[in-house]
Amino acid sequence: MTIKISVRRRTPKKENTGTQGQRKVFSEEQVKLIKTYLYCREDLKSIRDCALFSFSLDTMLRSIDLLKLKVSDVVDGNGNLKEIIEVKQQKTGKITLVEITRTTAKSLAKWIQESDKCLEDFLWTGFTHNKKKNLSISRMQYGTIIKGWVNDILGIDSSDYNTHSMRRTKASMIYERTNNIEVVRQLLGHSSVAATSAYLNIGKRDALKVAKEVLAI
C-alpha cells in the first residue's frame, strides 16, 4: 500500500560556495619579481611591503592572525628576532608554529628599525595620520596592498588575487614538491585533511585518495 502525502518544498537557499580556494597563487617567478622590486627601493613603504610580503609567504598566516601581531611577538626581550613564533589562531583557538627564514628576518629587522617601533607597537602599520600611526593596517588595506603588488609590479589583472593568495602560495608549493597533505595541513593549522584539500583546490577524488593515504600512515 502506497501512502501519498502532500509535502511542500522549501525555497532553496543560495549556497555560500566561497571564493577562497579559487584565488590564484603566486608562481616562484612572480615571488622573485615582487621581492626584487621591493628590495631595491629604499622608501619606507617599500621597506614595509618587502617585509610584509616575505613574512606573509613564510608564515602562511590568515590575515586576521597576521595583522594582530605586535613587535613583541617576533622580537624577544633581548632584542633578538625569533626564528620560530607561536601564534594562537583566532578562528580555531589553536596554537600554530611559524618559522621566519633568514631572508625574511633581514627584511623584518629593517622595517622594525626604520619605522622606529617599540615592542608594544603593532607590527604592520600604515603611514596615515599621527593619531593612527600605531594602529595595525586593516584587512581591507592589506588586500589593497596585495592588489597593488599585482597591478604595479607584475602588471597583470589583480581581480583573482587577495589575502588568500598569500596564504596559499607557499602551501601550494610545498604540496607540489612533497605530495604530503598532512604536512601542509599542520602548517596551515587546518582541522582536517578535507579542509586543506579544498583550500588547495585538490579535486574531490584526489582529496579522498590523499585522505586515505594520510590515514594509512
PDB file of C-alpha atoms in Angstrom:
ATOM      1  CA  MET A   1       0.000   0.000   0.000  1.00  0.00           C
ATOM      2  CA  THR A   2       1.348   3.374  -1.001  1.00  0.00           C
ATOM      3  CA  ILE A   3       0.584   6.323   1.201  1.00  0.00           C
ATOM      4  CA  LYS A   4       0.797   9.615  -0.584  1.00  0.00           C
ATOM      5  CA  ILE A   5       1.031  12.912   1.213  1.00  0.00           C
ATOM      6  CA  SER A   6       1.439  16.448   0.033  1.00  0.00           C
ATOM      7  CA  VAL A   7       4.763  17.939   1.059  1.00  0.00           C
ATOM      8  CA  ARG A   8       5.803  21.381   0.017  1.00  0.00           C
ATOM      9  CA  ARG A   9       9.326  22.208  -0.991  1.00  0.00           C
ATOM     10  CA  ARG A  10      11.310  24.899   0.719  1.00  0.00           C
ATOM     11  CA  THR A  11      12.754  27.598  -1.469  1.00  0.00           C
ATOM     12  CA  PRO A  12      16.379  26.551  -1.737  1.00  0.00           C
ATOM     13  CA  LYS A  13      18.862  28.908  -0.168  1.00  0.00           C
ATOM     14  CA  LYS A  14      21.788  30.066  -2.212  1.00  0.00           C
ATOM     15  CA  GLU A  15      24.858  28.245  -1.081  1.00  0.00           C
ATOM     16  CA  ASN A  16      27.836  30.255   0.025  1.00  0.00           C
ATOM     17  CA  THR A  17      30.407  28.465  -2.070  1.00  0.00           C
ATOM     18  CA  GLY A  18      33.103  30.988  -1.254  1.00  0.00           C
ATOM     19  CA  THR A  19      35.997  32.042  -3.447  1.00  0.00           C
ATOM     20  CA  GLN A  20      38.921  31.467  -1.122  1.00  0.00           C
ATOM     21  CA  GLY A  21      40.090  28.293  -2.810  1.00  0.00           C
ATOM     22  CA  GLN A  22      39.703  29.836  -6.260  1.00  0.00           C
ATOM     23  CA  ARG A  23      42.152  32.651  -5.701  1.00  0.00           C
ATOM     24  CA  LYS A  24      45.333  32.421  -7.702  1.00  0.00           C
ATOM     25  CA  VAL A  25      48.657  31.766  -6.065  1.00  0.00           C
ATOM     26  CA  PHE A  26      51.921  33.437  -6.982  1.00  0.00           C
ATOM     27  CA  SER A  27      54.444  31.489  -9.041  1.00  0.00           C
ATOM     28  CA  GLU A  28      58.075  31.309  -7.934  1.00  0.00           C
ATOM     29  CA  GLU A  29      58.995  33.717 -10.715  1.00  0.00           C
ATOM     30  CA  GLN A  30      56.347  36.204  -9.582  1.00  0.00           C
ATOM     31  CA  VAL A  31      57.539  35.933  -5.980  1.00  0.00           C
ATOM     32  CA  LYS A  32      61.090  36.735  -7.075  1.00  0.00           C
ATOM     33  CA  LEU A  33      59.933  39.688  -9.192  1.00  0.00           C
ATOM     34  CA  ILE A  34      57.961  41.258  -6.338  1.00  0.00           C
ATOM     35  CA  LYS A  35      60.727  40.694  -3.770  1.00  0.00           C
ATOM     36  CA  THR A  36      63.416  42.083  -6.081  1.00  0.00           C
ATOM     37  CA  TYR A  37      61.367  45.161  -6.912  1.00  0.00           C
ATOM     38  CA  LEU A  38      60.571  45.974  -3.285  1.00  0.00           C
ATOM     39  CA  TYR A  39      64.061  45.124  -2.009  1.00  0.00           C
ATOM     40  CA  CYS A  40      65.703  47.582  -4.418  1.00  0.00           C
ATOM     41  CA  ARG A  41      63.630  50.541  -3.221  1.00  0.00           C
ATOM     42  CA  GLU A  42      64.548  52.481  -0.088  1.00  0.00           C
ATOM     43  CA  ASP A  43      61.354  54.385   0.734  1.00  0.00           C
ATOM     44  CA  LEU A  44      59.676  53.350   3.999  1.00  0.00           C
ATOM     45  CA  LYS A  45      56.556  51.966   2.307  1.00  0.00           C
ATOM     46  CA  SER A  46      58.623  49.639   0.117  1.00  0.00           C
ATOM     47  CA  ILE A  47      60.660  48.536   3.153  1.00  0.00           C
ATOM     48  CA  ARG A  48      57.421  47.644   4.932  1.00  0.00           C
ATOM     49  CA  ASP A  49      55.943  45.942   1.882  1.00  0.00           C
ATOM     50  CA  CYS A  50      59.107  43.892   1.336  1.00  0.00           C
ATOM     51  CA  ALA A  51      58.938  42.635   4.933  1.00  0.00           C
ATOM     52  CA  LEU A  52      55.170  42.106   4.779  1.00  0.00           C
ATOM     53  CA  PHE A  53      55.318  40.160   1.512  1.00  0.00           C
ATOM     54  CA  SER A  54      58.131  37.863   2.709  1.00  0.00           C
ATOM     55  CA  PHE A  55      56.651  37.384   6.178  1.00  0.00           C
ATOM     56  CA  SER A  56      53.175  36.593   4.823  1.00  0.00           C
ATOM     57  CA  LEU A  57      54.528  33.981   2.430  1.00  0.00           C
ATOM     58  CA  ASP A  58      56.776  32.390   5.070  1.00  0.00           C
ATOM     59  CA  THR A  59      54.216  32.114   7.839  1.00  0.00           C
ATOM     60  CA  MET A  60      51.093  31.323   5.753  1.00  0.00           C
ATOM     61  CA  LEU A  61      49.016  33.025   8.449  1.00  0.00           C
ATOM     62  CA  ARG A  62      45.418  34.079   7.981  1.00  0.00           C
ATOM     63  CA  SER A  63      45.172  37.844   7.619  1.00  0.00           C
ATOM     64  CA  ILE A  64      43.253  38.097  10.898  1.00  0.00           C
ATOM     65  CA  ASP A  65      46.206  36.497  12.731  1.00  0.00           C
ATOM     66  CA  LEU A  66      48.904  38.232  10.706  1.00  0.00           C
ATOM     67  CA  LEU A  67      47.619  41.745  11.333  1.00  0.00           C
ATOM     68  CA  LYS A  68      47.181  41.373  15.099  1.00  0.00           C
ATOM     69  CA  LEU A  69      50.881  40.659  15.639  1.00  0.00           C
ATOM     70  CA  LYS A  70      52.927  43.077  17.681  1.00  0.00           C
ATOM     71  CA  VAL A  71      56.673  43.643  17.652  1.00  0.00           C
ATOM     72  CA  SER A  72      56.936  41.712  20.923  1.00  0.00           C
ATOM     73  CA  ASP A  73      55.571  38.643  19.143  1.00  0.00           C
ATOM     74  CA  VAL A  74      58.589  38.494  16.837  1.00  0.00           C
ATOM     75  CA  VAL A  75      61.312  40.068  18.999  1.00  0.00           C
ATOM     76  CA  ASP A  76      62.419  38.660  22.355  1.00  0.00           C
ATOM     77  CA  GLY A  77      63.332  40.626  25.488  1.00  0.00           C
ATOM     78  CA  ASN A  78      66.986  40.819  24.411  1.00  0.00           C
ATOM     79  CA  GLY A  79      66.130  42.414  21.074  1.00  0.00           C
ATOM     80  CA  ASN A  80      66.669  39.263  19.019  1.00  0.00           C
ATOM     81  CA  LEU A  81      64.310  38.278  16.230  1.00  0.00           C
ATOM     82  CA  LYS A  82      62.665  34.951  16.970  1.00  0.00           C
ATOM     83  CA  GLU A  83      63.187  32.189  14.417  1.00  0.00           C
ATOM     84  CA  ILE A  84      60.004  30.375  15.420  1.00  0.00           C
ATOM     85  CA  ILE A  85      56.851  32.160  16.561  1.00  0.00           C
ATOM     86  CA  GLU A  86      53.830  30.770  18.371  1.00  0.00           C
ATOM     87  CA  VAL A  87      50.552  32.199  17.102  1.00  0.00           C
ATOM     88  CA  LYS A  88      47.140  31.490  18.585  1.00  0.00           C
ATOM     89  CA  GLN A  89      44.717  31.268  15.692  1.00  0.00           C
ATOM     90  CA  GLN A  90      41.641  33.389  16.177  1.00  0.00           C
ATOM     91  CA  LYS A  91      39.496  31.117  14.017  1.00  0.00           C
ATOM     92  CA  THR A  92      40.317  27.831  15.770  1.00  0.00           C
ATOM     93  CA  GLY A  93      41.835  28.897  19.087  1.00  0.00           C
ATOM     94  CA  LYS A  94      44.726  26.504  18.414  1.00  0.00           C
ATOM     95  CA  ILE A  95      48.418  27.352  18.645  1.00  0.00           C
ATOM     96  CA  THR A  96      50.390  27.117  15.410  1.00  0.00           C
ATOM     97  CA  LEU A  97      54.147  27.448  14.997  1.00  0.00           C
ATOM     98  CA  VAL A  98      55.510  29.595  12.174  1.00  0.00           C
ATOM     99  CA  GLU A  99      59.109  29.975  11.105  1.00  0.00           C
ATOM    100  CA  ILE A 100      60.871  33.052   9.767  1.00  0.00           C
ATOM    101  CA  THR A 101      63.561  32.428   7.155  1.00  0.00           C
ATOM    102  CA  ARG A 102      66.833  34.341   7.247  1.00  0.00           C
ATOM    103  CA  THR A 103      65.913  36.479   4.219  1.00  0.00           C
ATOM    104  CA  THR A 104      62.581  37.434   5.773  1.00  0.00           C
ATOM    105  CA  ALA A 105      64.269  38.137   9.108  1.00  0.00           C
ATOM    106  CA  LYS A 106      66.570  40.694   7.470  1.00  0.00           C
ATOM    107  CA  SER A 107      63.646  42.488   5.802  1.00  0.00           C
ATOM    108  CA  LEU A 108      61.654  42.390   9.026  1.00  0.00           C
ATOM    109  CA  ALA A 109      64.521  43.783  11.116  1.00  0.00           C
ATOM    110  CA  LYS A 110      64.989  46.625   8.631  1.00  0.00           C
ATOM    111  CA  TRP A 111      61.280  47.508   8.772  1.00  0.00           C
ATOM    112  CA  ILE A 112      61.163  47.497  12.577  1.00  0.00           C
ATOM    113  CA  GLN A 113      64.258  49.672  12.846  1.00  0.00           C
ATOM    114  CA  GLU A 114      63.420  52.106  10.042  1.00  0.00           C
ATOM    115  CA  SER A 115      59.875  52.623  11.358  1.00  0.00           C
ATOM    116  CA  ASP A 116      61.247  53.173  14.888  1.00  0.00           C
ATOM    117  CA  LYS A 117      58.863  50.717  16.510  1.00  0.00           C
ATOM    118  CA  CYS A 118      58.530  49.853  20.194  1.00  0.00           C
ATOM    119  CA  LEU A 119      57.896  46.339  21.491  1.00  0.00           C
ATOM    120  CA  GLU A 120      54.275  47.228  22.236  1.00  0.00           C
ATOM    121  CA  ASP A 121      53.535  48.508  18.703  1.00  0.00           C
ATOM    122  CA  PHE A 122      51.609  46.603  16.064  1.00  0.00           C
ATOM    123  CA  LEU A 123      53.968  45.094  13.527  1.00  0.00           C
ATOM    124  CA  TRP A 124      52.121  46.015  10.336  1.00  0.00           C
ATOM    125  CA  THR A 125      51.145  49.682  10.375  1.00  0.00           C
ATOM    126  CA  GLY A 126      50.336  52.290   7.754  1.00  0.00           C
ATOM    127  CA  PHE A 127      51.521  55.796   7.042  1.00  0.00           C
ATOM    128  CA  THR A 128      48.464  57.853   7.807  1.00  0.00           C
ATOM    129  CA  HIS A 129      47.670  60.458  10.403  1.00  0.00           C
ATOM    130  CA  ASN A 130      49.824  60.639  13.552  1.00  0.00           C
ATOM    131  CA  LYS A 131      46.953  59.501  15.774  1.00  0.00           C
ATOM    132  CA  LYS A 132      46.643  56.333  13.734  1.00  0.00           C
ATOM    133  CA  LYS A 133      50.314  55.566  13.121  1.00  0.00           C
ATOM    134  CA  ASN A 134      50.380  52.854  15.782  1.00  0.00           C
ATOM    135  CA  LEU A 135      47.226  51.106  14.547  1.00  0.00           C
ATOM    136  CA  SER A 136      47.556  47.930  12.528  1.00  0.00           C
ATOM    137  CA  ILE A 137      46.503  48.086   8.897  1.00  0.00           C
ATOM    138  CA  SER A 138      43.034  46.644   8.291  1.00  0.00           C
ATOM    139  CA  ARG A 139      42.263  43.502   6.329  1.00  0.00           C
ATOM    140  CA  MET A 140      40.834  45.694   3.582  1.00  0.00           C
ATOM    141  CA  GLN A 141      44.049  47.733   3.447  1.00  0.00           C
ATOM    142  CA  TYR A 142      46.089  44.542   3.347  1.00  0.00           C
ATOM    143  CA  GLY A 143      44.033  43.308   0.410  1.00  0.00           C
ATOM    144  CA  THR A 144      44.558  46.625  -1.380  1.00  0.00           C
ATOM    145  CA  ILE A 145      48.312  46.389  -0.824  1.00  0.00           C
ATOM    146  CA  ILE A 146      48.380  42.907  -2.378  1.00  0.00           C
ATOM    147  CA  LYS A 147      46.413  44.063  -5.412  1.00  0.00           C
ATOM    148  CA  GLY A 148      48.883  46.945  -5.755  1.00  0.00           C
ATOM    149  CA  TRP A 149      51.771  44.472  -5.968  1.00  0.00           C
ATOM    150  CA  VAL A 150      49.959  42.519  -8.664  1.00  0.00           C
ATOM    151  CA  ASN A 151      48.941  45.572 -10.707  1.00  0.00           C
ATOM    152  CA  ASP A 152      52.023  47.742 -10.333  1.00  0.00           C
ATOM    153  CA  ILE A 153      54.848  45.211 -10.152  1.00  0.00           C
ATOM    154  CA  LEU A 154      53.599  42.221 -12.136  1.00  0.00           C
ATOM    155  CA  GLY A 155      51.464  44.317 -14.464  1.00  0.00           C
ATOM    156  CA  ILE A 156      48.585  41.848 -14.552  1.00  0.00           C
ATOM    157  CA  ASP A 157      44.922  41.859 -13.545  1.00  0.00           C
ATOM    158  CA  SER A 158      44.605  41.668  -9.750  1.00  0.00           C
ATOM    159  CA  SER A 159      40.971  40.559  -9.575  1.00  0.00           C
ATOM    160  CA  ASP A 160      41.921  36.923  -8.932  1.00  0.00           C
ATOM    161  CA  TYR A 161      44.352  37.736  -6.103  1.00  0.00           C
ATOM    162  CA  ASN A 162      43.666  38.557  -2.467  1.00  0.00           C
ATOM    163  CA  THR A 163      44.908  37.765   1.044  1.00  0.00           C
ATOM    164  CA  HIS A 164      44.332  34.049   0.479  1.00  0.00           C
ATOM    165  CA  SER A 165      46.785  34.164  -2.420  1.00  0.00           C
ATOM    166  CA  MET A 166      49.487  34.973   0.133  1.00  0.00           C
ATOM    167  CA  ARG A 167      48.401  32.192   2.481  1.00  0.00           C
ATOM    168  CA  ARG A 168      48.083  29.577  -0.262  1.00  0.00           C
ATOM    169  CA  THR A 169      51.240  30.301  -2.285  1.00  0.00           C
ATOM    170  CA  LYS A 170      53.852  28.563  -0.137  1.00  0.00           C
ATOM    171  CA  ALA A 171      51.376  25.869   0.904  1.00  0.00           C
ATOM    172  CA  SER A 172      50.761  25.009  -2.750  1.00  0.00           C
ATOM    173  CA  MET A 173      54.499  24.911  -3.472  1.00  0.00           C
ATOM    174  CA  ILE A 174      55.106  22.580  -0.513  1.00  0.00           C
ATOM    175  CA  TYR A 175      52.335  20.245  -1.636  1.00  0.00           C
ATOM    176  CA  GLU A 176      53.593  20.193  -5.234  1.00  0.00           C
ATOM    177  CA  ARG A 177      57.070  19.199  -4.060  1.00  0.00           C
ATOM    178  CA  THR A 178      56.150  16.741  -1.321  1.00  0.00           C
ATOM    179  CA  ASN A 179      52.629  15.497  -2.087  1.00  0.00           C
ATOM    180  CA  ASN A 180      52.253  15.416   1.696  1.00  0.00           C
ATOM    181  CA  ILE A 181      48.889  16.958   2.516  1.00  0.00           C
ATOM    182  CA  GLU A 182      49.301  16.264   6.232  1.00  0.00           C
ATOM    183  CA  VAL A 183      52.390  18.469   6.414  1.00  0.00           C
ATOM    184  CA  VAL A 184      50.520  21.275   4.651  1.00  0.00           C
ATOM    185  CA  ARG A 185      47.518  20.796   6.940  1.00  0.00           C
ATOM    186  CA  GLN A 186      49.686  21.289  10.012  1.00  0.00           C
ATOM    187  CA  LEU A 187      51.430  24.333   8.562  1.00  0.00           C
ATOM    188  CA  LEU A 188      48.105  25.965   7.694  1.00  0.00           C
ATOM    189  CA  GLY A 189      46.558  24.999  11.027  1.00  0.00           C
ATOM    190  CA  HIS A 190      43.564  23.293   9.424  1.00  0.00           C
ATOM    191  CA  SER A 191      41.479  20.875  11.459  1.00  0.00           C
ATOM    192  CA  SER A 192      41.149  18.265   8.718  1.00  0.00           C
ATOM    193  CA  VAL A 193      42.763  16.978   5.545  1.00  0.00           C
ATOM    194  CA  ALA A 194      39.494  17.666   3.708  1.00  0.00           C
ATOM    195  CA  ALA A 195      39.711  21.370   4.592  1.00  0.00           C
ATOM    196  CA  THR A 196      43.283  21.546   3.311  1.00  0.00           C
ATOM    197  CA  SER A 197      42.397  19.696   0.121  1.00  0.00           C
ATOM    198  CA  ALA A 198      39.574  22.136  -0.583  1.00  0.00           C
ATOM    199  CA  TYR A 199      41.831  25.085   0.190  1.00  0.00           C
ATOM    200  CA  LEU A 200      44.446  23.895  -2.287  1.00  0.00           C
ATOM    201  CA  ASN A 201      41.808  23.147  -4.946  1.00  0.00           C
ATOM    202  CA  ILE A 202      42.582  19.438  -4.952  1.00  0.00           C
ATOM    203  CA  GLY A 203      39.752  17.619  -6.743  1.00  0.00           C
ATOM    204  CA  LYS A 204      37.275  15.541  -4.733  1.00  0.00           C
ATOM    205  CA  ARG A 205      38.564  12.199  -5.979  1.00  0.00           C
ATOM    206  CA  ASP A 206      42.162  13.215  -5.399  1.00  0.00           C
ATOM    207  CA  ALA A 207      41.219  14.542  -1.962  1.00  0.00           C
ATOM    208  CA  LEU A 208      39.735  11.152  -0.997  1.00  0.00           C
ATOM    209  CA  LYS A 209      42.875   9.411  -2.225  1.00  0.00           C
ATOM    210  CA  VAL A 210      45.103  11.794  -0.252  1.00  0.00           C
ATOM    211  CA  ALA A 211      42.969  11.420   2.871  1.00  0.00           C
ATOM    212  CA  LYS A 212      43.170   7.625   2.586  1.00  0.00           C
ATOM    213  CA  GLU A 213      46.950   7.734   2.261  1.00  0.00           C
ATOM    214  CA  VAL A 214      47.254  10.060   5.276  1.00  0.00           C
ATOM    215  CA  LEU A 215      45.075   7.837   7.423  1.00  0.00           C
ATOM    216  CA  ALA A 216      47.140   4.823   6.406  1.00  0.00           C
ATOM    217  CA  ILE A 217      50.339   6.351   7.787  1.00  0.00           C
TER     218      ILE A 217
END
